[in-house]
Coordinates of C-alpha atoms in Angstrom, one line a residue:
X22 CA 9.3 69.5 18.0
X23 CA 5.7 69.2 19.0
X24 CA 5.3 66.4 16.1
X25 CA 7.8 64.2 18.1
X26 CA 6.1 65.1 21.5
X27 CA 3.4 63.2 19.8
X28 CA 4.9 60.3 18.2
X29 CA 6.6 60.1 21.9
X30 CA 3.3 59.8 23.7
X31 CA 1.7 56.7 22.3
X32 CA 4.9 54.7 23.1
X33 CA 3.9 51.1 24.9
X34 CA 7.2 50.4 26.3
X35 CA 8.2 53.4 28.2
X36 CA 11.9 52.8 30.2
X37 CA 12.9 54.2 33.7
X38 CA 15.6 56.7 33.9
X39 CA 19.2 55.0 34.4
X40 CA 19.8 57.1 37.2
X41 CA 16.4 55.5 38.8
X42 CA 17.1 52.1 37.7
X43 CA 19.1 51.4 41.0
X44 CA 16.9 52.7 43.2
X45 CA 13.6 51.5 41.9
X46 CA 14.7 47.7 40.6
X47 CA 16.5 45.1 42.6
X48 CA 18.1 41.8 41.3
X49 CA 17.2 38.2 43.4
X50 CA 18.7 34.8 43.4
X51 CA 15.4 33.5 43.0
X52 CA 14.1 36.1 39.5
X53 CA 17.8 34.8 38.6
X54 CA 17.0 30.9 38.9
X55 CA 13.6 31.4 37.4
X56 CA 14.9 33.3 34.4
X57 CA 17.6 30.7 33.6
X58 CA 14.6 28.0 34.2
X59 CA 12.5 30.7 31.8
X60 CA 15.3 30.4 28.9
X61 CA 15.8 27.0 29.1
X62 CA 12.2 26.4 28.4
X63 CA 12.0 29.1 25.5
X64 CA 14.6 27.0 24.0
X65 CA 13.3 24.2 23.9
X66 CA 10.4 25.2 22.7
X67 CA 11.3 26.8 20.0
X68 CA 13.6 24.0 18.9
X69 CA 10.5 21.9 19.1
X70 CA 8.8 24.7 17.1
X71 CA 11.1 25.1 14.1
X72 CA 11.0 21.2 13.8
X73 CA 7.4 21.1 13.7
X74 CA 7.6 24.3 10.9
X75 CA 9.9 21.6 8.6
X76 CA 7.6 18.4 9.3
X77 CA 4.7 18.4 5.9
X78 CA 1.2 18.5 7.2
X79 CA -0.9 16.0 6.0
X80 CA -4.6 16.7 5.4
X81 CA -7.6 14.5 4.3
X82 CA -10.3 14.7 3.0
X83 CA -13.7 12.5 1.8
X84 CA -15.4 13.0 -0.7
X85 CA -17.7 11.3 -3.8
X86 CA -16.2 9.4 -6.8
X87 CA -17.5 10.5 -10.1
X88 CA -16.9 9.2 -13.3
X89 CA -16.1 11.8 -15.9
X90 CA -16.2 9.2 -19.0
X91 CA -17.1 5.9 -19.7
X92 CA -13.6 4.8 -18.9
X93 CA -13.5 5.5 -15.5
X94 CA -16.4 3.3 -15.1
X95 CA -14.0 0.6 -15.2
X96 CA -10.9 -0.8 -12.6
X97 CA -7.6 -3.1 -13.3
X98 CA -7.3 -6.1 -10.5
X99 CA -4.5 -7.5 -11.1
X100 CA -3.7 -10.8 -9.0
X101 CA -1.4 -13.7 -9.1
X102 CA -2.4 -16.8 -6.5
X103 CA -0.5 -20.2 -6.2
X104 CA -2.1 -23.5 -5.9
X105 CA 0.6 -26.5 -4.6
X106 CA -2.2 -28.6 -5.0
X107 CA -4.7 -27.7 -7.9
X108 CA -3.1 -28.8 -11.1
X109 CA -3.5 -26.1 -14.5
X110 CA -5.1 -28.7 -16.2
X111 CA -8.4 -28.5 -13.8
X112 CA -7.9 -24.8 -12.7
X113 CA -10.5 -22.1 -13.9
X114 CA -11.0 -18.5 -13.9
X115 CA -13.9 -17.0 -13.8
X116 CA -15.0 -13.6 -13.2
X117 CA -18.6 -12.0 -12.7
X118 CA -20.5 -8.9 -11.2
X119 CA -23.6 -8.4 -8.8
X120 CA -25.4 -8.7 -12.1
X121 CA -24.6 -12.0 -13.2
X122 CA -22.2 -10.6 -16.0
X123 CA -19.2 -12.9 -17.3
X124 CA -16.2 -11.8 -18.4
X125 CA -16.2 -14.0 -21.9
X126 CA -12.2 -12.6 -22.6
X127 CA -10.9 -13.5 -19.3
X128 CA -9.1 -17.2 -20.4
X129 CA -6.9 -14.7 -23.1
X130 CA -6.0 -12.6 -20.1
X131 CA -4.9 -15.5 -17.3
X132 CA -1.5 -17.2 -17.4
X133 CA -0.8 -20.6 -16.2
X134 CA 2.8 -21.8 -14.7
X135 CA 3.1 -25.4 -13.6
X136 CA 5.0 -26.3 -10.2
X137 CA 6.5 -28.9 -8.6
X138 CA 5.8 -30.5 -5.0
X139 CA 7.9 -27.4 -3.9
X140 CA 6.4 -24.9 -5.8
X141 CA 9.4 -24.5 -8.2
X142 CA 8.4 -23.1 -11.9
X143 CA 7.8 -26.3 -14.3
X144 CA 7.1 -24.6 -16.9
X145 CA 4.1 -22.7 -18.7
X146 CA 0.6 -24.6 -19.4
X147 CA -1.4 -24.1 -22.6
X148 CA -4.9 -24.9 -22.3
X149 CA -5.9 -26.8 -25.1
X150 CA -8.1 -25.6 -27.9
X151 CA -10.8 -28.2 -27.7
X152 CA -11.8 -31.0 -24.9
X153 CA -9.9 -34.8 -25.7
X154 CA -12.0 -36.8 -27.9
X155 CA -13.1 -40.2 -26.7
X156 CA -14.0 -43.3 -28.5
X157 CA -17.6 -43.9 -28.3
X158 CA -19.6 -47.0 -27.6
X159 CA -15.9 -48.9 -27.4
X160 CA -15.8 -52.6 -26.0
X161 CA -13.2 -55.2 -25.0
X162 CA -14.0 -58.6 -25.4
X163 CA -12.0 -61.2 -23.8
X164 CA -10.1 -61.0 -20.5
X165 CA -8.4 -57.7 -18.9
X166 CA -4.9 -57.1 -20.3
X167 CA -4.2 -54.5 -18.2
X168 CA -2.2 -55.0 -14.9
X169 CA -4.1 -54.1 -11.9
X170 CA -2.8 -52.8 -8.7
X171 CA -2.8 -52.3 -5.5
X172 CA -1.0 -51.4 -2.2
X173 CA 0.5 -54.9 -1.5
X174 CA 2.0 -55.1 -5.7
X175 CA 2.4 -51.8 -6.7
X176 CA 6.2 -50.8 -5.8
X177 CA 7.5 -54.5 -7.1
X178 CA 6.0 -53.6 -10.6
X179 CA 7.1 -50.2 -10.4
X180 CA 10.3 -51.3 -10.2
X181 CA 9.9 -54.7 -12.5
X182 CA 9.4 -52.6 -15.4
X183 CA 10.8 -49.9 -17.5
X184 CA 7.8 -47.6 -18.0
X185 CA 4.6 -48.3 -16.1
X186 CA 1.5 -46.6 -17.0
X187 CA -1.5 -47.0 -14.8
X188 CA -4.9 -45.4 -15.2
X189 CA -6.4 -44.2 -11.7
X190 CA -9.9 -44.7 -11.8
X191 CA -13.5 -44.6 -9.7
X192 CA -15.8 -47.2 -10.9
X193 CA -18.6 -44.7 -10.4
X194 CA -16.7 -42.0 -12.7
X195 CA -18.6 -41.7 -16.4
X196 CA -14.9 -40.8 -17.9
X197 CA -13.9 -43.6 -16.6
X198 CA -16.7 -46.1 -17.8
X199 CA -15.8 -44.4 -21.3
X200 CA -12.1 -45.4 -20.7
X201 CA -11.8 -48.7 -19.8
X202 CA -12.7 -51.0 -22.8
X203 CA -10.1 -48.6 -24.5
X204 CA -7.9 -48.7 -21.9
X205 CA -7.9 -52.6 -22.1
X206 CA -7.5 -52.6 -26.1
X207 CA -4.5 -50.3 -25.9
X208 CA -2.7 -53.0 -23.4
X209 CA -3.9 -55.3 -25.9
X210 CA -2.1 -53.8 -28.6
X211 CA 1.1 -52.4 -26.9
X212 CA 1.5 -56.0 -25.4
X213 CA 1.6 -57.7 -28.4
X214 CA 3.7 -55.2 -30.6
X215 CA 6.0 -55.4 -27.2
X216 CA 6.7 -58.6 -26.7
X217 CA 9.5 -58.0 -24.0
X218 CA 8.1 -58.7 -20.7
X219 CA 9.7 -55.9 -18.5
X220 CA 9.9 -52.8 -20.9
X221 CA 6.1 -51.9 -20.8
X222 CA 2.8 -52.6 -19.0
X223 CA -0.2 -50.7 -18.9
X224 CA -1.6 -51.2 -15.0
X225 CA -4.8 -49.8 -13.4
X226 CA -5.8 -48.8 -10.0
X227 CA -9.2 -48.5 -8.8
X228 CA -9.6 -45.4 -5.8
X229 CA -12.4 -47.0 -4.4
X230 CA -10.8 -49.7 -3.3
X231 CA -9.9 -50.1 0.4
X232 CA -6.5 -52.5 -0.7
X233 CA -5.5 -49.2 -3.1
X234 CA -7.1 -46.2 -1.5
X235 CA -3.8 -45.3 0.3
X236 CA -1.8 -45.3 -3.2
X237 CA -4.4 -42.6 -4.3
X238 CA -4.0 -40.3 -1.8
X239 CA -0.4 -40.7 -1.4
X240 CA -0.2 -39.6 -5.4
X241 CA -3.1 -37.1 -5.0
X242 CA -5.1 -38.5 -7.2
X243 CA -8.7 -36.4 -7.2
X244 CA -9.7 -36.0 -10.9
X245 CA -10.8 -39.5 -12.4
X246 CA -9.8 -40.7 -14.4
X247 CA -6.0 -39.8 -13.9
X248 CA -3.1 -41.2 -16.3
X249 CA 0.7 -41.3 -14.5
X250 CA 4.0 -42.5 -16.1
X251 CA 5.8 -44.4 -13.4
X252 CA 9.5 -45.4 -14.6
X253 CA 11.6 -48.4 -13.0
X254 CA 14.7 -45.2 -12.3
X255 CA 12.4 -43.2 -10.4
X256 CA 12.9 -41.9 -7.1
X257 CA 11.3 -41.1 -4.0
X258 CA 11.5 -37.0 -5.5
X259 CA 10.2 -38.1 -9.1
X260 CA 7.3 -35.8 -10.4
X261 CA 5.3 -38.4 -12.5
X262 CA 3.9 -36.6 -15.7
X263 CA 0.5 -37.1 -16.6
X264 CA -1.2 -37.6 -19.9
X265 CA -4.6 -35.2 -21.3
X266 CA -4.5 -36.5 -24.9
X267 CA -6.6 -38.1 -26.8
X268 CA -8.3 -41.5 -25.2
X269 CA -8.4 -43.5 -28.5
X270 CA -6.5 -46.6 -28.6
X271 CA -4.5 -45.0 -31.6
X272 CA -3.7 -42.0 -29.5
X273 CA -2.7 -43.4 -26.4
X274 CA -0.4 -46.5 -28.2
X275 CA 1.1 -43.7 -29.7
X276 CA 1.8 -42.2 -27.1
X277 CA 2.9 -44.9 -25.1
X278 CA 5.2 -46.2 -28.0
X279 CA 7.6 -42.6 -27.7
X280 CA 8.1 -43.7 -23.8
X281 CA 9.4 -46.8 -25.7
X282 CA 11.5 -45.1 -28.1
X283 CA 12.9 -43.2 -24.9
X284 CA 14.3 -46.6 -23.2
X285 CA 15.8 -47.7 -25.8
X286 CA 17.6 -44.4 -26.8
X287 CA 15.8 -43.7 -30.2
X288 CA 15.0 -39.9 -29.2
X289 CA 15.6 -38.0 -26.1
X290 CA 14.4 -38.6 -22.6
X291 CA 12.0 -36.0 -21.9
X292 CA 8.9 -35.3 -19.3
X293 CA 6.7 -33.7 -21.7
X294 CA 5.8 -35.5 -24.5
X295 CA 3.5 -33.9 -27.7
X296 CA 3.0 -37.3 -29.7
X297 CA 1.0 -35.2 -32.2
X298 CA 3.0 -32.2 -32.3
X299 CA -0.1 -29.7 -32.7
X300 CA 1.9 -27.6 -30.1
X301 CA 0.1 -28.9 -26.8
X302 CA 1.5 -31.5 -24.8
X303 CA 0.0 -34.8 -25.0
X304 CA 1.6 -35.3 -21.1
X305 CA 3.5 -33.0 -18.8
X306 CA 4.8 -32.9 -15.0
X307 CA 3.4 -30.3 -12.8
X308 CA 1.4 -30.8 -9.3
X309 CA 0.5 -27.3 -8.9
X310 CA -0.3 -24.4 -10.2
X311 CA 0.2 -20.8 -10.3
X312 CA -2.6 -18.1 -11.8
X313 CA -2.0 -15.1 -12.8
X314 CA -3.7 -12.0 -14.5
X315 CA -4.5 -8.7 -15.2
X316 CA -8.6 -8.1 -15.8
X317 CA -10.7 -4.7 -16.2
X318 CA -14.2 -4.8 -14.1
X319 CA -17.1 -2.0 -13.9
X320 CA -17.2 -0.4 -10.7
X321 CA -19.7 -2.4 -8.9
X322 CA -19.6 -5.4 -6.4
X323 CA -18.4 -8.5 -8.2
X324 CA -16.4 -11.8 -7.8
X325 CA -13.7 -13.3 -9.2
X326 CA -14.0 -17.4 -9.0
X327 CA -11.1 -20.5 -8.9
X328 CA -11.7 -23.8 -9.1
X329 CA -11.4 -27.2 -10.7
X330 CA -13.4 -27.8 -14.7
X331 CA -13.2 -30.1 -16.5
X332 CA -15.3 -31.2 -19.2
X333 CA -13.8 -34.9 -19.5
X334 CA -13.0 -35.8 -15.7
X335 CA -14.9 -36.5 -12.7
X336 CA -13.7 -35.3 -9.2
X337 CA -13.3 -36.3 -5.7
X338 CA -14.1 -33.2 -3.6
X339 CA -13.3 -34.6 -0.7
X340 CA -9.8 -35.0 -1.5
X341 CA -9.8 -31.6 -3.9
X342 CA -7.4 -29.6 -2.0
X343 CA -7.7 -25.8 -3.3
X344 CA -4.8 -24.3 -0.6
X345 CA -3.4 -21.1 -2.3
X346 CA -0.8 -18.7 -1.3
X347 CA -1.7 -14.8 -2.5
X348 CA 1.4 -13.7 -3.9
X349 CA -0.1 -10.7 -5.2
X350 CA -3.6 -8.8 -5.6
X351 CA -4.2 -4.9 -6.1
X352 CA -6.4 -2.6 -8.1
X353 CA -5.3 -0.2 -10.4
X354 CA -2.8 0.6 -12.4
X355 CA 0.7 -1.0 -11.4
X356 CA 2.7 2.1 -9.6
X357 CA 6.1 3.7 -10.4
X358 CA 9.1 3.5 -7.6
X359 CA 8.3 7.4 -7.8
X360 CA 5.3 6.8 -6.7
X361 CA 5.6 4.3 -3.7
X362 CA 8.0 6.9 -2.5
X363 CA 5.4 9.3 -2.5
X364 CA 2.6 7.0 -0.7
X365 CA 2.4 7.5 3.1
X366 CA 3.0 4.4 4.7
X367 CA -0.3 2.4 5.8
X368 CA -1.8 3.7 1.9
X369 CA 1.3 1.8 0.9
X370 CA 0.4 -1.1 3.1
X371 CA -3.2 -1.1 1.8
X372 CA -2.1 -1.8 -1.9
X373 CA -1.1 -5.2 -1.3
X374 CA -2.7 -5.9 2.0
X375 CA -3.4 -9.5 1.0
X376 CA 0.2 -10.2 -0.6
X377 CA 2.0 -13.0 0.7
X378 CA -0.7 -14.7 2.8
X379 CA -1.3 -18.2 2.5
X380 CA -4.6 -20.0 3.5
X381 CA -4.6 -24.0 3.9
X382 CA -7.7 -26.6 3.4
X383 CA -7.9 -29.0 6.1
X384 CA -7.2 -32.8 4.6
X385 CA -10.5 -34.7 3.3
X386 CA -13.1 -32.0 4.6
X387 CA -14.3 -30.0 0.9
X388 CA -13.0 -26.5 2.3
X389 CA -14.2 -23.3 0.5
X390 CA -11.9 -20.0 1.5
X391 CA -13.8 -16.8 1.1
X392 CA -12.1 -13.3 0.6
X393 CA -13.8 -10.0 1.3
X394 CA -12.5 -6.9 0.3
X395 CA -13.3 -3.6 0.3
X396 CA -11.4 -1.1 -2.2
X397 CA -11.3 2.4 -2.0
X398 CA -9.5 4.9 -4.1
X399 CA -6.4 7.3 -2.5
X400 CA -5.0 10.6 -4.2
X401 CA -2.1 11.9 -2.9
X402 CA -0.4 15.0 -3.3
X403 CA 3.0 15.7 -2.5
X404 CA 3.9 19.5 -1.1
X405 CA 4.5 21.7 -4.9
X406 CA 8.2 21.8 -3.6
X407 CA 8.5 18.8 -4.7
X408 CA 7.5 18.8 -8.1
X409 CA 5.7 15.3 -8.4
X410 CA 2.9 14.7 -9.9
X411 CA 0.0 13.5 -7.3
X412 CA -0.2 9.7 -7.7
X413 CA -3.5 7.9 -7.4
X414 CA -3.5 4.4 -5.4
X415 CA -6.1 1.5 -5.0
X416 CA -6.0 0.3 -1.1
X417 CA -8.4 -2.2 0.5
X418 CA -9.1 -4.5 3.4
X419 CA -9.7 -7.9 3.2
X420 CA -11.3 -10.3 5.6
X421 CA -11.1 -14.1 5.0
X422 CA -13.2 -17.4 6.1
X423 CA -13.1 -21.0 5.2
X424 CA -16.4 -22.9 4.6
X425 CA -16.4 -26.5 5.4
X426 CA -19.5 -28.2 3.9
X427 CA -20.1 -31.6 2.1
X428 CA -21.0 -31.7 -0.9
X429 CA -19.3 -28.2 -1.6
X430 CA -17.3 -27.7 -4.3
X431 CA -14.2 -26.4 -2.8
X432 CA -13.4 -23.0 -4.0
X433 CA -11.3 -19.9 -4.0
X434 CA -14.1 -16.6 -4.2
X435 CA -12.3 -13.5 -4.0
X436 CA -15.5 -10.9 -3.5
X437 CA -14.6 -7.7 -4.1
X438 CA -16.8 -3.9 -3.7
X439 CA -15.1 -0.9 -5.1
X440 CA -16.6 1.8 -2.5
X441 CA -18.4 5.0 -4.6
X442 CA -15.4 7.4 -2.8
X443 CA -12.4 9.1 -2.7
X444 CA -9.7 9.7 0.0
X445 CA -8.1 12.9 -0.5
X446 CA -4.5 13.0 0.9
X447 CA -2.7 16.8 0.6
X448 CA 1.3 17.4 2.4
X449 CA 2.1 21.0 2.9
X450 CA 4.3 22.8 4.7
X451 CA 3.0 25.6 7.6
X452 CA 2.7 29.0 6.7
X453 CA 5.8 31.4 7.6
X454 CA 3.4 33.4 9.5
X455 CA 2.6 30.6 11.3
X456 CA 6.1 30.0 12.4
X457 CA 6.7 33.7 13.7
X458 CA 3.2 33.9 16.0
X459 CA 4.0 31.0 17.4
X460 CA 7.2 32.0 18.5
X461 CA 6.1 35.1 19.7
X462 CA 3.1 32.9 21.9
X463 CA 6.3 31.0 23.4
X464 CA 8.4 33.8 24.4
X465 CA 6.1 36.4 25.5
X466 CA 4.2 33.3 27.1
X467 CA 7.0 32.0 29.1
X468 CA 8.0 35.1 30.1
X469 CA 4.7 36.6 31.7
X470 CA 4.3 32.8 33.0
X471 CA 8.0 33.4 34.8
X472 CA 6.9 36.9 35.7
X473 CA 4.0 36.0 37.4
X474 CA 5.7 32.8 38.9
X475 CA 8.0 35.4 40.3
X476 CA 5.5 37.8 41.6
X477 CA 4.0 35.3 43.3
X478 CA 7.2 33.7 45.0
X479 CA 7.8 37.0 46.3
X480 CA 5.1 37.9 48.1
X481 CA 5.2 34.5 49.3
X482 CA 9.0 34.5 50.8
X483 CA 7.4 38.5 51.9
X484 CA 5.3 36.9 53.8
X485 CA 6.8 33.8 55.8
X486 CA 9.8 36.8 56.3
X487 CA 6.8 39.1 57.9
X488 CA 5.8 36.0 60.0
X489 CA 9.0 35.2 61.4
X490 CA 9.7 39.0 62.0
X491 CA 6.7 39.3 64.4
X492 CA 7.5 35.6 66.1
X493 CA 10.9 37.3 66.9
X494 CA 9.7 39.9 68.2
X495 CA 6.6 38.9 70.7
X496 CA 9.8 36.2 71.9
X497 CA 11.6 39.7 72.8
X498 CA 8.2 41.5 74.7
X499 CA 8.0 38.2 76.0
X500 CA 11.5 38.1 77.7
X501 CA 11.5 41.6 78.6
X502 CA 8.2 41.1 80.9
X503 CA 10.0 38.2 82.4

């Protein structure tokens, strides 16, 4: 019996007899109102609570990237740009570090699609294997057979014969110089093997020109010199293919003869032409051009480098129009839909930060666009519950700035610096024991707040009681000396 004496003694919350609880508590209006007020807030508070005990924590962290291997030491970029205006033909790829390194593979690793004026898919470009040959040290004696052209004649001989082929050219232009007494045999020869005066006519059109220098920019003409078919059924719509064969005066009769053949319903009508059928086409449609690739760098500030080459045409910067829509540009391995799902979502937003954006050259100023980016590596991992494997992400920021110079070479350089760190990114959910103190905070909180609240409103409403007690009664010792 003593034991339980004991046990009795250290007891915190001691209770009045019931036969005291009458006399020594009394109930209020106002503890009432203040303890509906106090459950209403423990409530909610709890409610707010619980939801926060279900919503995953996210935690990050910095810290250094290493590289464990040699592997590692390396990152995917993968990118695919459009260029309405830069045609396949002209458009190179090149990709170096801070060190001056060259990526010799790259050309095996870039696709090229032609498009239209409205960026439609043409079809795929093959670069050819080796450069056109030219005929050296040709010359033309007698008169020009070619037609020449210029703003005032050109639509009535579009429309006067059945295939027109004109050669834009810049006097200036080396390729050119190299051209022309070819140029002039090969209307020679077609015009005499063709005697009909409307099927056929080789035509020229010099850039420089004030009467034609509208007809060049209206047919974008910026690489010299620049061969387009123009037939009498075209229309205001018709993509006019181009020819990048061989400028011999065998080649190009050749070639002109299947256009020929065409009108007079000896083989079928077609746009792309391979007169030599090596498997690259001697002439193609296509204005524009859209790049794409995937390419593995080192680690280490680097650039990767568009722009128009050519080793058999001379071009007019000033009109080179290098406007480019990103369709697409991340680093890293290509994610799984798992693993977007996974991402939070401004990582997500990172990966493809530059994705869709399009940047535009102004017209007849050289205009350089300049990207910036800054890539840094994300790991993510997902609460265990949810049995995914962390997933590892690429995201940067980009800033972008056009340079207008002349005598640039307009350009599309796409810097890149892969920063020497990773962004840890851990979900988890709070601790049970968590949850239960914090509940215990809000109710023994709220109540010793509503306690003291209700303390304090008594001695208050005590006191204004007391004072209005004693008013009454010096009014009474007041009348009574009256």
């Amino acid at each position: 019996m003593s034991f339980l004496q004991t046990i009795k003694s250290v007891d915190f919350y001691r209770k009045l007899k019931k036969d005291l609880q009458q006399e020594l508590t009394e109930a209020s209006i106002t503890g009432a109102a203040l303890s509906l007020v106090a459950a209403v807030v423990m409530i909610g508070l709890i409610v707010a609570e619980f939801s926060s005990y279900l919503a995953p924590l996210t935690e990050s962290k910095v810290i250094l990237d290493h590289f464990e291997s040699s592997v590692d030491d390396t990152l995917q970029i993968n990118f695919n740009i459009s260029f309405p205006h830069l045609k396949c033909e002209y458009a190179s790829v090149d990709a170096t570090n801070f060190m001056g390194t060259h990526d010799a593979g790259l050309a095996a690793r870039v696709s090229k699609i032609r498009l239209d004026e409205k960026g439609k898919v043409v079809g795929k470009h093959e670069d050819p294997k080796k450069e056109p040959k030219h005929t050296e040290n040709a010359k033309h004696e007698g008169p020009e057979t070619s037609l020449g052209l210029n703003t005032v004649n050109f639509e009535a001989k579009h429309h006067q014969y059945d295939v027109m082929i004109v050669n834009f050219f810049a006097p200036w232009c080396h390729w050119c110089q190299k051209l022309a007494p070819v140029w002039e045999q090969s209307a020679k020869a077609l015009g005499e093997k063709h005697t009909d005066d409307n099927l056929l006519v080789l035509a020229k059109v010099d850039c420089t020109a004030t009467e034609s220098e509208s007809l060049c920019i209206k047919y974008r003409i910026d690489a010299f010199p620049t061969i387009l078919v123009f037939r009498k059924d075209d229309s205001g719509t018709t993509q006019h293919e181009s020819y990048h064969g061989e400028r011999s005066v065998k080649a190009i009769t050749a070639w002109a003869d299947h256009f020929v053949a065409q009108e007079k319903n000896q083989v079928p009508k077609s746009r792309t032409v391979d007169t030599n059928k090596d498997g690259v086409a001697d002439s193609h449609t296509g204005i524009g051009c859209m790049i794409s690739g995937l390419l593995h760098v080192q680690r280490a500030p680097g650039m990767l480098k568009i722009q128009a080459v050519s080793e058999s045409h001379d071009f007019n910067w000033e009109t080179m129009d290098v406007s480019h829509i990103v369709n697409h540009l991340s680093f890293g391995p290509f994610l799984s839909e798992s693993a977007w799902m996974v991402l939070p979502p401004h990582i997500a937003a990172s990966v493809g930060a530059l994705d869709d954006r399009s940047f535009t050259s102004d017209q007849h100023v050289p205009t350089t666009h300049e990207h910036y980016v800054k890539v840094v590596r994300h790991e993510v991992t997902p609460p265990s519950s949810w049995k995914v494997d962390p997933v590892t992400s690429y995201g940067y920021v980009v800033h972008s700035n056009n340079i207008q110079k002349e005598g640039e070479v307009p350009t599309v350089r796409l810097n890149y610096d892969i920063l020497p760190i990773v962004v840890n990114f851990q979900e988890k959910k709070q601790a049970f024991y968590h949850f239960i103190t914090q509940l215990c905070a809000i109710i023994g909180g709220v109540f010793t707040v509503a306690g003291i609240t209700a303390s304090l409103m008594d001695k208050g409403l005590g006191a204004i009681r007391r004072k209005q007690e004693l008013g009454k009664s010096a009014e009474q010792e007041e009348e009574e000396e009256e």
